[in-house]
CSV table of C-alpha atoms in Angstrom, one decimal:
chain,number,residue,atom,x,y,z
A,44,UNK,CA,-0.1,0.0,0.0
A,45,UNK,CA,1.8,3.1,-1.3
A,46,UNK,CA,-0.9,5.6,-0.1
A,47,UNK,CA,-3.3,6.1,2.6
A,48,UNK,CA,-6.7,4.1,2.1
A,49,UNK,CA,-9.5,6.8,1.8
A,50,UNK,CA,-12.0,5.6,4.5
A,51,UNK,CA,-15.5,6.7,4.5
A,52,UNK,CA,-15.8,5.6,7.9
A,53,UNK,CA,-12.8,7.0,9.3
A,54,UNK,CA,-14.3,10.2,11.0
A,55,UNK,CA,-16.8,8.1,12.8
A,56,UNK,CA,-14.2,6.2,14.7
A,57,UNK,CA,-11.5,8.7,15.1
A,58,UNK,CA,-12.3,9.4,18.7
A,59,UNK,CA,-12.8,5.8,19.5
A,60,UNK,CA,-9.4,4.8,17.9
A,61,UNK,CA,-7.7,7.5,20.0
A,62,UNK,CA,-8.8,5.6,23.0
A,63,UNK,CA,-5.7,3.2,23.0
A,64,UNK,CA,-4.0,1.9,25.9
A,65,UNK,CA,-1.6,4.1,27.6
A,66,UNK,CA,-0.2,2.0,30.5
A,67,UNK,CA,2.6,3.5,32.8
A,68,UNK,CA,2.6,0.3,34.9
A,69,UNK,CA,6.0,-0.3,36.2
A,70,UNK,CA,7.6,-3.7,37.7
A,71,UNK,CA,9.6,-2.6,40.7
A,72,UNK,CA,10.0,0.7,42.6
A,73,UNK,CA,13.7,1.3,42.8
A,74,UNK,CA,13.4,4.7,44.7
A,75,UNK,CA,13.7,3.5,48.0
A,76,UNK,CA,16.9,1.3,47.4
A,77,UNK,CA,20.1,2.3,49.0
A,78,UNK,CA,22.2,4.5,46.6
A,79,UNK,CA,25.7,3.4,45.6
A,80,UNK,CA,28.5,5.7,46.6
A,81,UNK,CA,30.8,7.4,43.9
A,82,UNK,CA,33.3,4.8,44.9
A,83,UNK,CA,31.0,1.9,44.5
A,84,UNK,CA,29.8,3.1,41.1
A,85,UNK,CA,33.4,3.6,39.8
A,86,UNK,CA,34.3,0.1,41.0
A,87,UNK,CA,31.6,-1.4,39.0
A,88,UNK,CA,32.7,0.4,35.9
A,89,UNK,CA,36.3,-0.7,36.4
A,90,UNK,CA,35.1,-4.5,37.1
A,91,UNK,CA,33.5,-4.5,33.5
A,92,UNK,CA,36.7,-3.2,32.2
A,93,UNK,CA,39.2,-5.2,34.1
A,94,UNK,CA,37.5,-8.4,34.6
A,95,UNK,CA,39.6,-11.4,33.4
A,96,UNK,CA,38.1,-14.5,31.4
A,97,UNK,CA,36.3,-16.8,33.4
A,98,UNK,CA,35.5,-14.0,36.2
A,99,UNK,CA,32.4,-12.8,37.9
A,100,UNK,CA,31.2,-9.4,38.1
A,101,UNK,CA,29.0,-8.7,41.2
A,102,UNK,CA,26.2,-6.1,41.3
A,103,UNK,CA,25.4,-5.3,44.8
A,104,UNK,CA,22.0,-4.7,46.2
A,105,UNK,CA,22.2,-1.0,45.5
A,106,UNK,CA,20.7,1.6,43.0
A,107,UNK,CA,23.7,2.6,40.7
A,108,UNK,CA,23.5,6.2,39.2
A,109,UNK,CA,25.7,5.6,36.0
A,110,UNK,CA,26.9,8.5,33.9
A,111,UNK,CA,28.8,6.2,31.7
A,112,UNK,CA,28.2,2.9,29.7
A,113,UNK,CA,29.0,-0.5,31.1
A,114,UNK,CA,31.1,-2.2,28.5
A,115,UNK,CA,32.3,-5.7,28.3
A,116,UNK,CA,34.6,-6.2,25.3
A,117,UNK,CA,35.8,-9.5,23.9
A,118,UNK,CA,35.7,-11.5,27.2
A,119,UNK,CA,34.9,-15.1,27.5
A,120,UNK,CA,33.1,-17.0,30.2
A,121,UNK,CA,31.9,-14.2,32.1
A,122,UNK,CA,29.1,-14.1,34.8
A,123,UNK,CA,27.3,-10.7,35.7
A,124,UNK,CA,25.4,-11.4,38.7
A,125,UNK,CA,23.0,-9.0,40.6
A,126,UNK,CA,21.0,-9.8,44.0
A,127,UNK,CA,17.6,-9.6,42.2
A,128,UNK,CA,15.7,-7.6,39.9
A,129,UNK,CA,14.3,-5.5,42.8
A,130,UNK,CA,17.6,-5.3,44.5
A,131,UNK,CA,20.4,-4.4,42.1
A,132,UNK,CA,19.4,-1.5,39.8
A,133,UNK,CA,21.6,0.1,37.0
A,134,UNK,CA,20.2,3.5,36.2
A,135,UNK,CA,21.4,5.2,33.0
A,136,UNK,CA,19.1,8.3,33.3
A,137,UNK,CA,22.1,10.5,33.8
A,138,UNK,CA,24.2,8.8,31.0
A,139,UNK,CA,25.6,11.8,29.0
A,140,UNK,CA,27.7,9.7,26.3
A,141,UNK,CA,27.0,6.6,24.5
A,142,UNK,CA,23.5,5.0,23.7
A,143,UNK,CA,23.3,1.5,25.4
A,144,UNK,CA,23.2,1.1,28.9
A,145,UNK,CA,25.1,-2.2,28.9
A,146,UNK,CA,27.1,-3.5,25.9
A,147,UNK,CA,28.3,-6.8,25.5
A,148,UNK,CA,30.8,-8.5,23.0
A,149,UNK,CA,32.4,-11.8,23.8
A,150,UNK,CA,31.7,-15.5,24.3
A,151,UNK,CA,29.8,-17.5,26.9
A,152,UNK,CA,28.3,-14.4,28.9
A,153,UNK,CA,25.8,-14.7,31.6
A,154,UNK,CA,23.6,-11.8,32.8
A,155,UNK,CA,21.4,-12.6,35.9
A,156,UNK,CA,19.3,-10.9,38.4
A,157,UNK,CA,19.5,-7.2,38.1
A,158,UNK,CA,17.4,-4.4,36.4
A,159,UNK,CA,18.5,-1.8,34.0
A,160,UNK,CA,16.5,1.5,33.8
A,161,UNK,CA,16.4,4.5,31.7
A,162,UNK,CA,19.1,3.9,29.0
A,163,UNK,CA,19.1,6.7,26.3
A,164,UNK,CA,19.4,4.0,23.6
A,165,UNK,CA,19.0,0.3,24.2
A,166,UNK,CA,18.9,-1.2,27.5
A,167,UNK,CA,21.3,-4.0,27.1
A,168,UNK,CA,22.9,-4.8,23.7
A,169,UNK,CA,25.0,-7.9,22.9
A,170,UNK,CA,26.7,-8.1,19.5
A,171,UNK,CA,28.9,-10.6,18.0
A,172,UNK,CA,28.6,-12.9,20.9
A,173,UNK,CA,28.6,-16.7,20.7
A,174,UNK,CA,26.8,-18.0,23.9
A,175,UNK,CA,24.8,-15.2,25.7
A,176,UNK,CA,22.2,-15.9,28.4
A,177,UNK,CA,19.9,-13.2,29.9
A,178,UNK,CA,18.2,-14.5,32.9
A,179,UNK,CA,15.8,-12.9,35.3
A,180,UNK,CA,16.7,-9.3,34.2
A,181,UNK,CA,14.2,-6.3,34.1
A,182,UNK,CA,14.8,-3.6,31.6
A,183,UNK,CA,12.6,-0.7,31.5
A,184,UNK,CA,12.1,3.1,31.3
A,185,UNK,CA,10.5,4.6,34.4
A,186,UNK,CA,8.9,7.5,32.7
A,187,UNK,CA,6.4,4.9,31.1
A,188,UNK,CA,5.6,4.5,27.4
A,189,UNK,CA,6.9,7.7,25.8
A,190,UNK,CA,8.6,8.2,22.5
A,191,UNK,CA,11.8,9.5,24.0
A,192,UNK,CA,12.4,6.1,25.7
A,193,UNK,CA,14.9,3.8,24.4
A,194,UNK,CA,14.8,1.7,21.4
A,195,UNK,CA,15.1,-2.1,22.7
A,196,UNK,CA,15.1,-3.2,26.2
A,197,UNK,CA,17.0,-6.8,25.6
A,198,UNK,CA,18.7,-6.6,22.2
A,199,UNK,CA,20.9,-9.5,21.1
A,200,UNK,CA,22.1,-8.8,17.5
A,201,UNK,CA,24.3,-10.9,15.1
A,202,UNK,CA,24.7,-13.4,17.9
A,203,UNK,CA,24.8,-17.4,18.2
A,204,UNK,CA,23.2,-19.6,21.0
A,205,UNK,CA,21.0,-16.9,22.6
A,206,UNK,CA,19.0,-17.6,25.7
A,207,UNK,CA,16.4,-15.0,27.2
A,208,UNK,CA,14.8,-16.8,30.3
A,209,UNK,CA,12.6,-15.1,32.9
A,210,UNK,CA,13.2,-11.5,31.9
A,211,UNK,CA,10.7,-8.6,31.9
A,212,UNK,CA,11.0,-5.9,29.2
A,213,UNK,CA,8.7,-2.7,29.0
A,214,UNK,CA,8.2,0.6,27.6
A,215,UNK,CA,10.6,0.2,24.6
A,216,UNK,CA,9.7,2.5,21.7
A,217,UNK,CA,10.6,-0.5,19.5
A,218,UNK,CA,10.8,-3.9,20.8
A,219,UNK,CA,10.9,-5.0,24.4
A,220,UNK,CA,12.8,-8.3,23.5
A,221,UNK,CA,14.5,-8.1,20.1
A,222,UNK,CA,16.7,-10.9,18.7
A,223,UNK,CA,18.0,-9.8,15.4
A,224,UNK,CA,20.3,-11.5,12.7
A,225,UNK,CA,21.2,-14.3,14.9
A,226,UNK,CA,20.9,-18.2,15.1
A,227,UNK,CA,20.1,-20.7,17.8
A,228,UNK,CA,17.6,-18.8,20.1
A,229,UNK,CA,15.4,-19.7,22.9
A,230,UNK,CA,12.9,-16.8,24.3
A,231,UNK,CA,10.9,-18.3,27.3
A,232,UNK,CA,9.3,-17.7,30.5
A,233,UNK,CA,9.5,-13.9,30.0
A,234,UNK,CA,7.1,-10.8,30.0
A,235,UNK,CA,6.9,-8.1,27.5
A,236,UNK,CA,4.5,-5.2,28.2
A,237,UNK,CA,4.0,-1.5,27.3
A,238,UNK,CA,6.3,-1.8,24.3
A,239,UNK,CA,5.5,-1.0,20.8
A,240,UNK,CA,6.5,-4.7,19.9
A,241,UNK,CA,6.6,-7.1,22.6
A,242,UNK,CA,9.0,-9.8,21.4
A,243,UNK,CA,10.5,-9.7,17.8
A,244,UNK,CA,12.6,-12.3,15.9
A,245,UNK,CA,14.2,-10.4,13.1
A,246,UNK,CA,16.2,-12.1,10.2
A,247,UNK,CA,17.0,-15.0,12.5
A,248,UNK,CA,17.5,-18.8,12.1
A,249,UNK,CA,16.3,-21.5,14.5
A,250,UNK,CA,14.3,-19.8,17.2
A,251,UNK,CA,11.9,-21.0,19.9
A,252,UNK,CA,9.7,-18.5,21.7
A,253,UNK,CA,7.5,-20.2,24.4
A,254,UNK,CA,5.9,-19.9,27.7
A,255,UNK,CA,5.8,-16.2,27.7
A,256,UNK,CA,3.4,-13.5,28.2
A,257,UNK,CA,3.2,-10.4,25.7
A,258,UNK,CA,0.6,-8.1,26.8
A,259,UNK,CA,-0.4,-4.3,26.3
A,260,UNK,CA,1.9,-3.9,23.6
A,261,UNK,CA,0.9,-2.6,20.2
A,262,UNK,CA,1.9,-5.9,18.8
A,263,UNK,CA,2.5,-8.8,21.0
A,264,UNK,CA,5.0,-11.0,18.7
A,265,UNK,CA,6.6,-10.4,15.5
A,266,UNK,CA,8.7,-12.4,13.0
A,267,UNK,CA,10.0,-10.1,10.6
A,268,UNK,CA,12.5,-10.6,7.5
A,269,UNK,CA,13.7,-7.3,6.3
A,270,UNK,CA,15.8,-6.6,3.2
A,271,UNK,CA,19.3,-5.3,3.0
A,272,UNK,CA,20.7,-6.4,6.2
A,273,UNK,CA,24.1,-8.2,6.7
A,274,UNK,CA,22.2,-11.4,7.3
A,275,UNK,CA,19.2,-11.7,4.8
A,276,UNK,CA,16.4,-14.3,5.1
A,277,UNK,CA,15.9,-16.0,8.4
A,278,UNK,CA,14.0,-19.2,8.7
A,279,UNK,CA,12.8,-21.6,11.3
A,280,UNK,CA,10.6,-20.1,14.0
A,281,UNK,CA,8.4,-21.8,16.5
A,282,UNK,CA,6.0,-19.7,18.7
A,283,UNK,CA,4.2,-21.9,21.2
A,284,UNK,CA,2.4,-22.1,24.6
A,285,UNK,CA,2.6,-18.2,24.8
A,286,UNK,CA,-0.2,-15.7,26.3
A,287,UNK,CA,-0.7,-13.0,23.5
A,288,UNK,CA,-3.3,-10.8,25.2
A,289,UNK,CA,-4.7,-7.4,25.2
A,290,UNK,CA,-2.0,-5.9,22.7
A,291,UNK,CA,-3.9,-2.7,22.2
A,292,UNK,CA,-1.4,-0.2,23.2
A,293,UNK,CA,-0.9,3.0,21.1
A,294,UNK,CA,2.2,2.9,18.8
A,295,UNK,CA,4.5,5.6,20.1
A,296,UNK,CA,7.4,4.5,17.7
A,297,UNK,CA,9.4,7.1,16.1
A,298,UNK,CA,11.3,6.4,12.8
A,299,UNK,CA,15.0,5.2,13.5
A,300,UNK,CA,16.2,6.6,10.3
A,301,UNK,CA,15.4,7.4,6.5
A,302,UNK,CA,15.4,3.8,5.3
A,303,UNK,CA,12.6,1.4,5.4
A,304,UNK,CA,14.2,-0.7,8.0
A,305,UNK,CA,14.0,2.0,10.5
A,306,UNK,CA,10.4,2.6,9.9
A,307,UNK,CA,8.8,-0.9,9.9
A,308,UNK,CA,7.8,-0.9,13.4
A,309,UNK,CA,5.9,2.5,13.1
A,310,UNK,CA,3.4,0.6,10.9
A,311,UNK,CA,2.2,-1.8,13.4
A,312,UNK,CA,-1.3,-1.3,14.1
A,313,UNK,CA,-2.4,-1.2,17.8
A,314,UNK,CA,-4.3,-4.5,18.6
A,315,UNK,CA,-2.0,-6.9,16.9
A,316,UNK,CA,-1.4,-10.2,18.5
A,317,UNK,CA,1.2,-11.9,16.1
A,318,UNK,CA,2.4,-10.3,12.9
A,319,UNK,CA,4.4,-12.4,10.3
A,320,UNK,CA,6.2,-10.1,7.9
A,321,UNK,CA,8.2,-11.8,4.9
A,322,UNK,CA,8.5,-14.8,7.4
A,323,UNK,CA,9.6,-18.1,6.3
A,324,UNK,CA,8.9,-21.5,8.1
A,325,UNK,CA,7.1,-20.5,11.0
A,326,UNK,CA,5.1,-22.8,13.4
A,327,UNK,CA,2.6,-21.1,15.7
A,328,UNK,CA,0.7,-23.5,18.0
A,329,UNK,CA,-0.9,-23.7,21.6
A,330,UNK,CA,-0.9,-19.9,22.2
A,331,UNK,CA,-3.7,-18.0,23.7
A,332,UNK,CA,-4.4,-15.1,21.2
A,333,UNK,CA,-6.9,-13.0,23.1
A,334,UNK,CA,-8.5,-9.6,23.1
A,335,UNK,CA,-6.3,-8.1,20.4
A,336,UNK,CA,-8.6,-5.5,19.1
A,337,UNK,CA,-7.5,-5.5,15.5
A,338,UNK,CA,-6.3,-8.8,14.5
A,339,UNK,CA,-5.2,-12.0,16.4
A,340,UNK,CA,-2.6,-13.0,13.8
A,341,UNK,CA,-1.5,-11.5,10.5
A,342,UNK,CA,0.5,-13.1,7.7
A,343,UNK,CA,1.8,-10.5,5.3
A,344,UNK,CA,4.3,-10.1,2.6
A,345,UNK,CA,6.9,-7.2,2.5
A,346,UNK,CA,5.2,-5.6,-0.3
A,347,UNK,CA,2.2,-4.4,2.1
A,348,UNK,CA,4.7,-1.9,3.6
A,349,UNK,CA,4.9,-0.1,0.3
A,350,UNK,CA,8.8,0.0,0.6
A,351,UNK,CA,11.0,-1.5,-2.1
A,352,UNK,CA,10.7,-5.2,-1.9
A,353,UNK,CA,13.9,-6.5,-4.0
A,354,UNK,CA,17.2,-7.3,-2.3
A,355,UNK,CA,20.0,-9.9,-2.8
A,356,UNK,CA,19.3,-13.5,-1.3
A,357,UNK,CA,16.0,-12.2,0.3
A,358,UNK,CA,12.2,-12.9,-0.6
A,359,UNK,CA,9.4,-10.6,0.3
A,360,UNK,CA,7.0,-13.3,0.7
A,361,UNK,CA,5.9,-15.2,3.9
A,362,UNK,CA,5.7,-18.7,3.2
A,363,UNK,CA,5.8,-22.2,4.8
A,364,UNK,CA,3.6,-21.1,7.7
A,365,UNK,CA,1.9,-23.6,9.8
A,366,UNK,CA,-0.7,-22.3,12.3
A,367,UNK,CA,-2.7,-24.9,14.4
A,368,UNK,CA,-4.2,-25.5,17.8
A,369,UNK,CA,-4.3,-22.1,19.1
A,370,UNK,CA,-7.0,-20.2,21.2
A,371,UNK,CA,-8.7,-17.1,19.9
A,372,UNK,CA,-11.0,-14.4,21.7
A,373,UNK,CA,-12.1,-11.5,19.8
A,374,UNK,CA,-13.0,-8.2,21.6
A,375,UNK,CA,-15.6,-5.5,21.0
A,376,UNK,CA,-13.3,-2.8,20.5
A,377,UNK,CA,-12.9,-1.0,17.3
A,378,UNK,CA,-9.9,-2.2,15.3
A,379,UNK,CA,-7.2,0.5,14.8
A,380,UNK,CA,-7.5,3.2,12.3
A,381,UNK,CA,-4.2,4.9,13.1
A,382,UNK,CA,-2.1,2.8,10.5
A,383,UNK,CA,-2.8,1.4,7.1
A,384,UNK,CA,-2.9,-2.0,7.9
A,385,UNK,CA,-5.4,-1.4,10.6
A,386,UNK,CA,-7.5,0.6,8.3
A,387,UNK,CA,-7.3,-2.1,5.6
A,388,UNK,CA,-8.4,-4.7,8.2
A,389,UNK,CA,-11.2,-2.6,9.7
A,390,UNK,CA,-12.8,-1.4,6.5
A,391,UNK,CA,-12.2,-4.2,4.0
A,392,UNK,CA,-12.3,-7.2,5.9
A,393,UNK,CA,-14.7,-9.9,4.9
A,394,UNK,CA,-16.8,-10.0,8.1
A,395,UNK,CA,-18.0,-6.5,8.2
A,396,UNK,CA,-16.6,-3.0,8.8
A,397,UNK,CA,-15.1,-2.5,12.2
A,398,UNK,CA,-14.9,-6.1,13.1
A,399,UNK,CA,-11.8,-7.7,14.8
A,400,UNK,CA,-10.3,-10.5,12.8
A,401,UNK,CA,-8.9,-13.7,14.2
A,402,UNK,CA,-6.4,-14.4,11.2
A,403,UNK,CA,-5.7,-12.3,8.2
A,404,UNK,CA,-3.6,-13.0,5.1
A,405,UNK,CA,-2.8,-10.4,2.8
A,406,UNK,CA,-2.9,-12.9,-0.1
A,407,UNK,CA,0.1,-11.6,-2.0
A,408,UNK,CA,2.0,-14.5,-3.5
A,409,UNK,CA,4.7,-15.2,-5.9
A,410,UNK,CA,3.1,-15.4,-9.4
A,411,UNK,CA,6.1,-17.1,-10.8
A,412,UNK,CA,5.2,-20.0,-8.7
A,413,UNK,CA,1.5,-20.3,-9.5
A,414,UNK,CA,-1.0,-17.9,-11.3
A,415,UNK,CA,-3.7,-19.0,-8.9
A,416,UNK,CA,-3.8,-18.5,-5.1
A,417,UNK,CA,-6.2,-21.3,-5.0
A,418,UNK,CA,-3.3,-23.7,-5.1
A,419,UNK,CA,-1.7,-22.3,-2.0
A,420,UNK,CA,1.6,-21.4,-3.5
A,421,UNK,CA,3.1,-20.0,-0.4
A,422,UNK,CA,2.1,-23.1,1.6
A,423,UNK,CA,0.1,-21.3,4.3
A,424,UNK,CA,-1.4,-24.0,6.4
A,425,UNK,CA,-4.3,-23.3,8.8
A,426,UNK,CA,-5.5,-26.2,11.1
A,427,UNK,CA,-7.4,-24.4,13.9
A,428,UNK,CA,-10.4,-26.0,15.7
A,429,UNK,CA,-13.7,-24.3,14.8
A,430,UNK,CA,-12.3,-22.4,11.8
A,431,UNK,CA,-15.9,-21.9,10.6
A,432,UNK,CA,-16.4,-19.5,13.8
A,433,UNK,CA,-13.1,-17.7,13.5
A,434,UNK,CA,-13.0,-14.3,11.7
A,435,UNK,CA,-10.6,-15.2,8.7
A,436,UNK,CA,-10.1,-12.9,6.0
A,437,UNK,CA,-7.9,-13.2,2.8
A,438,UNK,CA,-7.4,-10.0,1.1
A,439,UNK,CA,-6.9,-9.6,-2.7
A,440,UNK,CA,-4.4,-6.6,-3.3
A,441,UNK,CA,-3.0,-7.3,-6.4
A,442,UNK,CA,-4.9,-4.8,-8.5
A,443,UNK,CA,-4.1,-1.9,-6.2
A,444,UNK,CA,-6.0,0.2,-3.6
A,445,UNK,CA,-8.7,1.1,-5.9
A,446,UNK,CA,-9.8,-2.5,-6.2
A,447,UNK,CA,-9.5,-4.3,-2.8
A,448,UNK,CA,-11.3,-7.4,-2.4
A,449,UNK,CA,-11.7,-9.8,0.4
A,450,UNK,CA,-12.8,-13.4,1.1
A,451,UNK,CA,-13.9,-15.6,4.0
A,452,UNK,CA,-12.9,-18.7,2.3
A,453,UNK,CA,-10.0,-20.6,4.1
A,454,UNK,CA,-10.4,-24.1,2.2
A,455,UNK,CA,-7.3,-23.5,0.1
A,456,UNK,CA,-5.2,-23.4,3.2
A,457,UNK,CA,-6.8,-26.7,4.8
A,458,UNK,CA,-5.6,-30.0,4.7
A,459,UNK,CA,-1.8,-29.3,4.7
A,460,UNK,CA,0.9,-28.8,7.1
A,461,UNK,CA,4.7,-27.6,7.0
A,462,UNK,CA,7.4,-29.2,8.8
A,463,UNK,CA,9.2,-26.5,10.6
A,464,UNK,CA,12.4,-27.8,12.2
A,465,UNK,CA,14.3,-26.2,15.0
A,466,UNK,CA,17.0,-27.6,17.0
A,467,UNK,CA,17.8,-25.6,20.2
A,468,UNK,CA,18.7,-28.8,22.4
A,469,UNK,CA,22.2,-27.4,22.8
A,470,UNK,CA,20.5,-24.5,24.6
A,471,UNK,CA,18.0,-26.4,26.7
A,472,UNK,CA,20.2,-26.8,29.8
A,473,UNK,CA,21.3,-23.1,30.0
């Protein structure tokens, strides 16, 4: 969609659409913790610099007011251990230089039992690290959900063997838990709320996302493949046993740059449970996808963004998607009208204007494979119990915005399945 859809009903719903959630919920109150002295702060900064391979950095049960980043650079087998999320707090509210609060590069790194607050950029960023475990961490912004908050709370990128376990990520202006251009990933037992995107897997291989709660974000869980990145198409993601509920938060993202990859998250319509964008080999099952006001699950190709959709070693289509055995509950709220995808769903869905959808498919397919979507060329497989009672819409967008069609018929996507293989057994014991 290259231009805004003209909506005859937009004026009717504008006020209702503006009533999106604006949660300021916090997880812990750090204001009453004892303050670290200047000497204690300086020692922690030095510990990150001077720790030797195989060492442990201890974060005492204190509130650390940090004016510099904490950087661990090219170290191996390091443990960074606090006394608990509500006891050991690293505050970067007064950070004057740098972007990330904590930055990690190394091998076999464990971060456990502390909180990070108010980083000007990303809360904790790990890059080019083989073996990184984030366990029982809380990363947040204490001003709540505002566009001046940091971009990502927990942010491993270009990493291998990533475990995120028992963490809390809130109030990021992009994604709370974001794993990008990485391989061999587990995200489990974690909570993401009050972010634009709760949990995002982007251009990654071999990821499992399970036993998490994504609530009160604009979008709950995202699997994206974006063009032009050092690691192109990712594939092999399983999303299961999660609660993806009430993700109706306003989208307060701001563009990260002039290129399309810095703007994609700004397009997420509030009220999105799961969004697949140019995703490959994804299995979604046994999730509670409840009360997301626009759509429970969206399957989309990159063309829907309106950005250029050609890049080396990359495909704009979502394909080999297997969705089965999930639980859906719709809401009586009006679907989002602040974003084009929300407008498309609200106005042009096959069940009536302003109707929440359980599953939508943008219906964009590779015509070099087939000239007919009835053959299911992208191998989209739906095996949900009670499909006849769900609001399913497939759009036809190939003729442009002036000739948008929608269909309730899910038969082309029945009676098939896709083998999505992941192997994270080497991470299971971490």
